[in-house]
PDB file of C-alpha atoms in Angstrom:
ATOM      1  CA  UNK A   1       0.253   8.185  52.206  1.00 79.00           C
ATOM      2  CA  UNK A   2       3.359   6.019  51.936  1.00 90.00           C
ATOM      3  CA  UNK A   3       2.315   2.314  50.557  1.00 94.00           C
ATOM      4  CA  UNK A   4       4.304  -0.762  51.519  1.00 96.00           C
ATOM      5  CA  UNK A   5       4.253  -3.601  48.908  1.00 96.00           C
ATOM      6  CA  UNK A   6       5.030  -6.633  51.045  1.00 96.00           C
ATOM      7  CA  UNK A   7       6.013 -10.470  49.828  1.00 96.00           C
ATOM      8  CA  UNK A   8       6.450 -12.878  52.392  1.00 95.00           C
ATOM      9  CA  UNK A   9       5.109 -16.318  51.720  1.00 93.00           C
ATOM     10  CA  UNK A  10       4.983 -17.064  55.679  1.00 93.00           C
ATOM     11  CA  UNK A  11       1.175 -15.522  56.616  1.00 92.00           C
ATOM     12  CA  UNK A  12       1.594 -14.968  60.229  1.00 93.00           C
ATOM     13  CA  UNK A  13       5.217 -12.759  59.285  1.00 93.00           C
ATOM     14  CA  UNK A  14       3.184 -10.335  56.628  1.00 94.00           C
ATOM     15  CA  UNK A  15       0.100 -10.062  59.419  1.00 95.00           C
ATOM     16  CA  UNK A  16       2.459  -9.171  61.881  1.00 94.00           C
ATOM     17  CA  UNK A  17       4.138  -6.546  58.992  1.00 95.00           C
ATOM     18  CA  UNK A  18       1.033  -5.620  57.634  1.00 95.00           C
ATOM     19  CA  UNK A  19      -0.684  -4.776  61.417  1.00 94.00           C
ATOM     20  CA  UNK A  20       2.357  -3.111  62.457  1.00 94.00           C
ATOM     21  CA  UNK A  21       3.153  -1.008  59.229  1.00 95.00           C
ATOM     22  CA  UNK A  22      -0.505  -0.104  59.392  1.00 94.00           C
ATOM     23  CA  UNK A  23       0.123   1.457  63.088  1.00 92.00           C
ATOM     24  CA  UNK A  24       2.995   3.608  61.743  1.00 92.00           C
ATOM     25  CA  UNK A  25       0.563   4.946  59.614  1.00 92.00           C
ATOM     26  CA  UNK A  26       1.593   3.063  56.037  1.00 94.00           C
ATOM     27  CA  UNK A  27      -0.498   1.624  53.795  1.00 94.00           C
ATOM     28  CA  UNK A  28      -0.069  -2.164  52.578  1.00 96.00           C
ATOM     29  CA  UNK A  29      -0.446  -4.554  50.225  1.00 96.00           C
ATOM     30  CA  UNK A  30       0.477  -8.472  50.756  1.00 96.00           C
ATOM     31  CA  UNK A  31       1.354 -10.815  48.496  1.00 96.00           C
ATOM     32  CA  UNK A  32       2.551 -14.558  49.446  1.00 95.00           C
ATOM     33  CA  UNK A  33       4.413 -15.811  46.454  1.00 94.00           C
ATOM     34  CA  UNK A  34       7.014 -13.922  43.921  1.00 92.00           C
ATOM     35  CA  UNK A  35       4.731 -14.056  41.024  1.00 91.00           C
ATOM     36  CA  UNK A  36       1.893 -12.058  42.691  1.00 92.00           C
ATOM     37  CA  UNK A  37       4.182  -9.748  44.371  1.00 93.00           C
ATOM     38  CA  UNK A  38       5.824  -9.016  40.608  1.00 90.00           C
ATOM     39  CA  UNK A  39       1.802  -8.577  39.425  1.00 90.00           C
ATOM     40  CA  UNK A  40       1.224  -6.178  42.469  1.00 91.00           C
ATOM     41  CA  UNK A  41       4.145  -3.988  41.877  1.00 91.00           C
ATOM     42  CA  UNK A  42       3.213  -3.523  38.257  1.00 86.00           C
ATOM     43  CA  UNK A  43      -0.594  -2.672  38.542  1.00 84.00           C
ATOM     44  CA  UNK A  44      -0.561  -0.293  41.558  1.00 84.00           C
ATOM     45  CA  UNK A  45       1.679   2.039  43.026  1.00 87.00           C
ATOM     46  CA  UNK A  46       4.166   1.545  45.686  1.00 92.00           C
ATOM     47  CA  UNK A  47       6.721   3.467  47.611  1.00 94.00           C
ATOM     48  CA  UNK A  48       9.161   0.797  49.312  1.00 96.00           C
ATOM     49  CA  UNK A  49       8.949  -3.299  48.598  1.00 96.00           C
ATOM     50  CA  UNK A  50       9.703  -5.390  51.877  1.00 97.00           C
ATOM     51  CA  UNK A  51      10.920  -8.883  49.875  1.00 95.00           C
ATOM     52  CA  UNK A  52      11.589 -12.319  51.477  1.00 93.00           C
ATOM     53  CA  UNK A  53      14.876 -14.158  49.892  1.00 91.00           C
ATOM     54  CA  UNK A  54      12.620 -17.758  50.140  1.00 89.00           C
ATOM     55  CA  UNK A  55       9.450 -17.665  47.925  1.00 92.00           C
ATOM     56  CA  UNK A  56       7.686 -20.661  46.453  1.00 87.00           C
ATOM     57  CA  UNK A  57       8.010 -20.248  42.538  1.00 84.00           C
ATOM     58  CA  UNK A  58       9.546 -17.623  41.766  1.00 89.00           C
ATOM     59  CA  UNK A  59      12.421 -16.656  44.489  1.00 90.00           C
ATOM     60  CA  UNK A  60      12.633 -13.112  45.621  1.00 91.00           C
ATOM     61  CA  UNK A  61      15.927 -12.479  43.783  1.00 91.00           C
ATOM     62  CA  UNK A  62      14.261 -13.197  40.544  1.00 91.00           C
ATOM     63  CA  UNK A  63      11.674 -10.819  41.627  1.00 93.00           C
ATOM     64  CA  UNK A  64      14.313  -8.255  42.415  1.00 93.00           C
ATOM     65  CA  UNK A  65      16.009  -8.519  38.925  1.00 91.00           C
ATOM     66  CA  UNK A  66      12.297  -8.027  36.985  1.00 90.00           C
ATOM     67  CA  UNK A  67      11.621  -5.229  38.980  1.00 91.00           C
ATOM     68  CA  UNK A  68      15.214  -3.297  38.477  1.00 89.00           C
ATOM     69  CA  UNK A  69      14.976  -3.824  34.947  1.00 84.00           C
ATOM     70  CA  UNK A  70      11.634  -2.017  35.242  1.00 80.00           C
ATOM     71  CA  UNK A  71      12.202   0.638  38.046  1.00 85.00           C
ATOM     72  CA  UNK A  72      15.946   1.490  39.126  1.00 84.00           C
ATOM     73  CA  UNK A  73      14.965   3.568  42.048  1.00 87.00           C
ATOM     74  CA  UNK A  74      12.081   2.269  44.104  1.00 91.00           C
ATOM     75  CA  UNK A  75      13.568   1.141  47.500  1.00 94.00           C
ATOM     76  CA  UNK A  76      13.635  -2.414  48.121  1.00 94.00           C
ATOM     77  CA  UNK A  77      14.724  -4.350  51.083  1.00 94.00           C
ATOM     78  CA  UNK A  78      15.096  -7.748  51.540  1.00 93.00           C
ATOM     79  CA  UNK A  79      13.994 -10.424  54.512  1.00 91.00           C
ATOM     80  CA  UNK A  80      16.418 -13.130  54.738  1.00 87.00           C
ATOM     81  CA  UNK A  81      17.323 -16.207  56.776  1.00 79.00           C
ATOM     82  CA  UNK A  82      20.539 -15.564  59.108  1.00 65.00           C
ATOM     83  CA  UNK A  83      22.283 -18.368  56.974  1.00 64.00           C
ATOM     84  CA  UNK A  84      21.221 -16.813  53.497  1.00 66.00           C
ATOM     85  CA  UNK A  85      24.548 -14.919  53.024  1.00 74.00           C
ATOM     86  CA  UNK A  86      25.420 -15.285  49.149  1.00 77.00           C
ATOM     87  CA  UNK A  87      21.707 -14.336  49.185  1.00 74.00           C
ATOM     88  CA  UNK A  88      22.476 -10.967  50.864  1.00 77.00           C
ATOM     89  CA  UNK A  89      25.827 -10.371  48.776  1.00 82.00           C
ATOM     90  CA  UNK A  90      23.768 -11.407  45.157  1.00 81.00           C
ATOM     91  CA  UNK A  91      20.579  -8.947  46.597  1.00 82.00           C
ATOM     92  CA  UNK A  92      22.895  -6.197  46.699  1.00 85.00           C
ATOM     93  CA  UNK A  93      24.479  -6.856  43.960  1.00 85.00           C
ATOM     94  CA  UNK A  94      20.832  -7.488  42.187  1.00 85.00           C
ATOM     95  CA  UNK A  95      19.882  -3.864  43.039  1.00 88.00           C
ATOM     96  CA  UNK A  96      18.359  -3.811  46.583  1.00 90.00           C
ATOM     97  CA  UNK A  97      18.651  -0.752  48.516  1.00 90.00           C
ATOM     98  CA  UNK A  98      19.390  -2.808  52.624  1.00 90.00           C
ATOM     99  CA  UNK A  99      18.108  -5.982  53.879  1.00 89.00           C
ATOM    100  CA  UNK A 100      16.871  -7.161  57.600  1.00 90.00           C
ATOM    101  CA  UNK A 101      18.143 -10.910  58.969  1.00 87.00           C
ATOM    102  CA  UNK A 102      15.189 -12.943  60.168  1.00 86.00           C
ATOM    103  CA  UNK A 103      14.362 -12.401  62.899  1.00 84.00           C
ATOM    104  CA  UNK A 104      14.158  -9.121  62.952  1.00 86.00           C
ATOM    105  CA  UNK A 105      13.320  -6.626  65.886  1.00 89.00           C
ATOM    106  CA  UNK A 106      10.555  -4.365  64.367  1.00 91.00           C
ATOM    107  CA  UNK A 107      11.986  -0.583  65.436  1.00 92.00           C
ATOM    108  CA  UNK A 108      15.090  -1.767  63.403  1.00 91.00           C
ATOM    109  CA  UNK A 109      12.719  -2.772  60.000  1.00 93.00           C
ATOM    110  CA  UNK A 110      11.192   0.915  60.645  1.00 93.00           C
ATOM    111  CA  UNK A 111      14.714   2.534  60.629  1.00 92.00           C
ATOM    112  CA  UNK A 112      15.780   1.330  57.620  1.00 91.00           C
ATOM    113  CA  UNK A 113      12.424   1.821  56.437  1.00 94.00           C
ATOM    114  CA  UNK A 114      12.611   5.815  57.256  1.00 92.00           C
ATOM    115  CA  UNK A 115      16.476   5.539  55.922  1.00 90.00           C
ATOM    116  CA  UNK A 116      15.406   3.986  52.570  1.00 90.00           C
ATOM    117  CA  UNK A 117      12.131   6.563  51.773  1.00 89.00           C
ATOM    118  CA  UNK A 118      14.479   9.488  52.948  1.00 84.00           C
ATOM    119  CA  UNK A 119      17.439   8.690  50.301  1.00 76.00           C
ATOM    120  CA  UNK A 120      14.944   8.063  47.340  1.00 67.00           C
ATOM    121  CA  UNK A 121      13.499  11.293  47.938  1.00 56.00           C
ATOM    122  CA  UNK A 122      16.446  13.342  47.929  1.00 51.00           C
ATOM    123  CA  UNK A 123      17.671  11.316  44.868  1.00 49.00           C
ATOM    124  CA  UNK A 124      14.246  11.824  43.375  1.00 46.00           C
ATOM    125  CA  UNK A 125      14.907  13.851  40.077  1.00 47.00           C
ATOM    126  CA  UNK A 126      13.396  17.494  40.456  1.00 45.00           C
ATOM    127  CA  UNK A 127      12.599  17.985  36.483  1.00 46.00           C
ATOM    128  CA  UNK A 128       9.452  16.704  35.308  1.00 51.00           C
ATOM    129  CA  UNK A 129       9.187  14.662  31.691  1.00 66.00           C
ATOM    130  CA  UNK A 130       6.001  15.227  30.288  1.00 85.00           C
ATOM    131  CA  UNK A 131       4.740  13.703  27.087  1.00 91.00           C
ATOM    132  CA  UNK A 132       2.084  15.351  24.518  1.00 92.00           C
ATOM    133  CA  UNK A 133      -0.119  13.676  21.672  1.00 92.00           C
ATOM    134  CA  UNK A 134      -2.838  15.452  20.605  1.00 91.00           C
ATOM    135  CA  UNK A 135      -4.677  16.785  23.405  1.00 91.00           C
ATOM    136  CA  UNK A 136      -2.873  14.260  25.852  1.00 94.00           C
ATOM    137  CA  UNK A 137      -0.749  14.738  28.388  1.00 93.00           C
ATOM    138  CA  UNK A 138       1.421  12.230  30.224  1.00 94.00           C
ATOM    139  CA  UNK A 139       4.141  13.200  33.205  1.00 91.00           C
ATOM    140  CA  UNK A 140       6.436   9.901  33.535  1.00 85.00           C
ATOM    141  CA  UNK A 141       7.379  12.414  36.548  1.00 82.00           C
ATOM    142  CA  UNK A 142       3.982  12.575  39.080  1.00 83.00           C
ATOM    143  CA  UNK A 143       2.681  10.139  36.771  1.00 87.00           C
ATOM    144  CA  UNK A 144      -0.014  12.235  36.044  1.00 90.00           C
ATOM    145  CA  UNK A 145      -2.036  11.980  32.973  1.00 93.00           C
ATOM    146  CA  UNK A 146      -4.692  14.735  31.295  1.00 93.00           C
ATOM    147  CA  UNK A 147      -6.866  14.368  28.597  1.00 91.00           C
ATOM    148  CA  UNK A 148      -7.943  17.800  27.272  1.00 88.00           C
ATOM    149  CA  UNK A 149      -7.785  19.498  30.465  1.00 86.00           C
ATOM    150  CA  UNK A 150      -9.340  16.771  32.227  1.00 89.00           C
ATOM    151  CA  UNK A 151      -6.999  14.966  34.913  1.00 90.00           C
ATOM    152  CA  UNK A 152      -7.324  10.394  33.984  1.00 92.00           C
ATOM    153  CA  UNK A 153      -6.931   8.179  36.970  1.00 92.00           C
ATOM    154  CA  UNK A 154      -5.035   5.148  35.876  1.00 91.00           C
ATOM    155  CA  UNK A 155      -3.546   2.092  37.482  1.00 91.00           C
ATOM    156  CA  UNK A 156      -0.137   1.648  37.166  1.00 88.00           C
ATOM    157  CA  UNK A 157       0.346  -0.721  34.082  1.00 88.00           C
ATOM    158  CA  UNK A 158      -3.218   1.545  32.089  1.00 92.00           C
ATOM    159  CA  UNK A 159       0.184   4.305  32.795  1.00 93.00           C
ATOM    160  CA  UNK A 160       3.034   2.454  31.054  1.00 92.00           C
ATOM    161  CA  UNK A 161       1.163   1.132  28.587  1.00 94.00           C
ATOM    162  CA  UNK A 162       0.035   4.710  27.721  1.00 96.00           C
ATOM    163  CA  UNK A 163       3.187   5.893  27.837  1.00 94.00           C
ATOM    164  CA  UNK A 164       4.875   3.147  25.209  1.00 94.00           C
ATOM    165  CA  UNK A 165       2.801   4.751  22.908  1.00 96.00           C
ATOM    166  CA  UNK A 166       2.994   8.128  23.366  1.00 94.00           C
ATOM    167  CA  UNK A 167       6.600   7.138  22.978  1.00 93.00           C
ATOM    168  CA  UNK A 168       6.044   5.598  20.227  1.00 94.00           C
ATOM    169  CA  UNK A 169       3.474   7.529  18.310  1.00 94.00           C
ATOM    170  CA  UNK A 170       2.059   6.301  14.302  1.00 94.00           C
ATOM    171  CA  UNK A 171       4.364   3.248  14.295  1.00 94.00           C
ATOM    172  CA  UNK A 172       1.856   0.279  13.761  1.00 95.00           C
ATOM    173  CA  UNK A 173       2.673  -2.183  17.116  1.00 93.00           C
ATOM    174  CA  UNK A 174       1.898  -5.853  17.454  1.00 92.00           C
ATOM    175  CA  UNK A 175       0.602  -7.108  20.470  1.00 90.00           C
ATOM    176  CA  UNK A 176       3.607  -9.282  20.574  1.00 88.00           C
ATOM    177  CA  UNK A 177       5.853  -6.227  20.541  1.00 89.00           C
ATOM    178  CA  UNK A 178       3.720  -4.596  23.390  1.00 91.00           C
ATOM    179  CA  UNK A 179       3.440  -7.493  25.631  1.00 87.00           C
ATOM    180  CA  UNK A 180       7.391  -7.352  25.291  1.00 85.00           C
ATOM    181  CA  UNK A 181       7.900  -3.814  25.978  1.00 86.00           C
ATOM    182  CA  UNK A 182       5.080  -2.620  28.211  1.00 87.00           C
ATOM    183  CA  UNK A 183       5.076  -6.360  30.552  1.00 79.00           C
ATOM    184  CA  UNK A 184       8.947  -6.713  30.387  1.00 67.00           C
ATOM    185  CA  UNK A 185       9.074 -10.151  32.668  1.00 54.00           C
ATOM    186  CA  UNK A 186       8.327 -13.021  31.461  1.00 51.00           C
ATOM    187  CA  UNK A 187       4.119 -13.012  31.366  1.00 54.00           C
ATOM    188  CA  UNK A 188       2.889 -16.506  31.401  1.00 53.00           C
ATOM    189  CA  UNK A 189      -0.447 -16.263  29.697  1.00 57.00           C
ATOM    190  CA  UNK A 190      -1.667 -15.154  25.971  1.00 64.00           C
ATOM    191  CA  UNK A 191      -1.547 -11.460  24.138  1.00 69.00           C
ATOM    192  CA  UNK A 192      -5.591 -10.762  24.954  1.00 83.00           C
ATOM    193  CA  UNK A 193      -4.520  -8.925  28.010  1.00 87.00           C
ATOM    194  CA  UNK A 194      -3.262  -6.562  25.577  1.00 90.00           C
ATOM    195  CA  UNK A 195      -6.624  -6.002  24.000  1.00 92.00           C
ATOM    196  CA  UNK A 196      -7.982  -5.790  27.762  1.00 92.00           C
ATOM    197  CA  UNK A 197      -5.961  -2.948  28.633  1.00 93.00           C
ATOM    198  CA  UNK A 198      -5.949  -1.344  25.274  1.00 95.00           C
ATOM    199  CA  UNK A 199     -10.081  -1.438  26.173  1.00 94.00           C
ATOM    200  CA  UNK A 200      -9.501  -0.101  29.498  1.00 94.00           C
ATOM    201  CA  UNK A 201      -7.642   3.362  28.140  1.00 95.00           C
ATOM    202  CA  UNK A 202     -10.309   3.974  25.732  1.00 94.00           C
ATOM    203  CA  UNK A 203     -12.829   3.788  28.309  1.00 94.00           C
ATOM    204  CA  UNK A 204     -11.102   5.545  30.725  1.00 94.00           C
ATOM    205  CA  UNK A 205      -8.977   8.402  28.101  1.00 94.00           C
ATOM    206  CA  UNK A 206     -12.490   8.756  25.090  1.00 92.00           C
ATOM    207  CA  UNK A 207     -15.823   7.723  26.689  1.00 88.00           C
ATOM    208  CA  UNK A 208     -15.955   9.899  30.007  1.00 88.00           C
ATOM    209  CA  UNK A 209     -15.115  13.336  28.162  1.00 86.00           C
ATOM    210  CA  UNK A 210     -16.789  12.222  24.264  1.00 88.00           C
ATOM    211  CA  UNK A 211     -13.392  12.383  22.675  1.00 89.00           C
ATOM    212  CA  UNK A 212     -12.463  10.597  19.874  1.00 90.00           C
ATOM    213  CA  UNK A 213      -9.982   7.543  20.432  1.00 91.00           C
ATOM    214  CA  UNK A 214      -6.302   7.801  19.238  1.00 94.00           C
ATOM    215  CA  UNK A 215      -5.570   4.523  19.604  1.00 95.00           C
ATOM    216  CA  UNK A 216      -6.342   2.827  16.779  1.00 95.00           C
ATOM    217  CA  UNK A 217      -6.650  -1.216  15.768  1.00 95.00           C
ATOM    218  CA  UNK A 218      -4.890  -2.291  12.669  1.00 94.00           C
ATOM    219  CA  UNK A 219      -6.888  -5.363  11.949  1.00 92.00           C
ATOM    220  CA  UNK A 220      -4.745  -8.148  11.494  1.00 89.00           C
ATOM    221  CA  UNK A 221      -1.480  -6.401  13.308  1.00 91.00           C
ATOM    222  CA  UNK A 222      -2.130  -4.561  16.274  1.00 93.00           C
ATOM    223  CA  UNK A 223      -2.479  -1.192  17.687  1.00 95.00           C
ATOM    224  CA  UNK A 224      -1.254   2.417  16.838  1.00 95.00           C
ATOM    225  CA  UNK A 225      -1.618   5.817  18.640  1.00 95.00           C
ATOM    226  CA  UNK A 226      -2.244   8.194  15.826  1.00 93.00           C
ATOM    227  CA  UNK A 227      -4.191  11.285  14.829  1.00 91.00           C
ATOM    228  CA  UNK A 228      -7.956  11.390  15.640  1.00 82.00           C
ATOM    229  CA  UNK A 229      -9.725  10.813  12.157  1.00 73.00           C
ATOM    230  CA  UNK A 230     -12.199  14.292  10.680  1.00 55.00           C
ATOM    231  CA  UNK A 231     -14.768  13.119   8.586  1.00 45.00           C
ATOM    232  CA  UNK A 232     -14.467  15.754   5.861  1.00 38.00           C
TER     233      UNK A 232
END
């Protein structure tokens, strides 16, 4: 099923959104301010973002510049005022796909809904990219990941952060280094949310099947995806 990411920091607009994309069969997730909507987008997966110009904090063109430096193709559209012009002319410029003046007559917001998922999916590439470490298996593609034969449900960020290694395999990281590459905005908090998720891939790729872990702590440095260790 399709899934909606809405931001709109006025509640009774993303109800309204939410109840209506929820008719047309969509699933949804609402955020009220920039920051959480940027947190949303990177830990679970979305199909189309539906952005409001005017967010407390961080503004939604700040949001749309993170998230095309991350993702060049997911459609995003924006919400704006009827006087927010420059803001339409900089959101296109920024990267969004179409954008819907406030207020807005619903059946419109659903064409250019249909209109936006209906381009990305022709321009979808048809090739797959797969990684392969060891006995894992990583499709940047369907964003699928196996770990000797077995299929490994991970959120979205468990899946880049994955994939940073396996594109970077034996090179000794820092946490600095992977907070900068895996969380590419600007994350306002310390580098123990590295440790987290590096926790949350060993449970989810070693302790379910018994394998041993290839991700590795350098004590003192950080963390390194590397050959499983034989005892002779």
């Amino acid at each position: 099923m399709t899934t909606i990411l809405i931001v709109e920091d006025e509640q009774q607009i993303a109800r309204v959104l939410q109840l209506e994309l929820s008719f047309e069969g969509y699933e949804t997730i609402v955020t009220h301010t920039g920051t959480d909507g940027l947190l949303a987008f990177h830990d679970q997966p979305v199909d189309l973002i539906l952005l409001d110009v005017m967010l407390p904090g961080m503004n939604g063109l700040d949001v749309l510049k993170r998230i095309r430096k991350h993702n060049e193709t997911i459609p995003i559209i924006l919400l704006t005022a009827k006087s927010e012009i420059q803001d339409k002319v900089n959101g296109l410029d920024y990267g969004a796909n179409d954008y819907v003046t406030k207020p807005f007559e619903f059946e419109e917001l659903l064409a250019r809904i249909r209109v936006a998922l209906r381009f990305t999916t022709k321009a979808a590439p048809k090739q797959e990219q797969a990684l392969e470490f060891e006995d894992i298996t990583l499709n940047e593609q369907t964003r699928e990941v196996w770990r000797a034969g077995h299929l490994v449900e991970l959120t979205v960020r468990e899946f880049d952060l994955l994939a940073h290694f396996m594109k970077h395999p034996r090179l000794v990281q820092s946490r600095e280094q992977i907070l900068n590459a895996v969380w590419s905005y600007d994350y306002f908090g310390d580098t123990n949310v590295v440790d987290v998720y590096i926790r949350y891939l060993r449970q989810k790729l070693d302790q379910p099947f018994q394998l041993p872990s290839l991700l590795y702590t350098v004590r003192g440095v950080g963390y390194v995806l590397k050959e499983a260790a034989h005892e002779a």
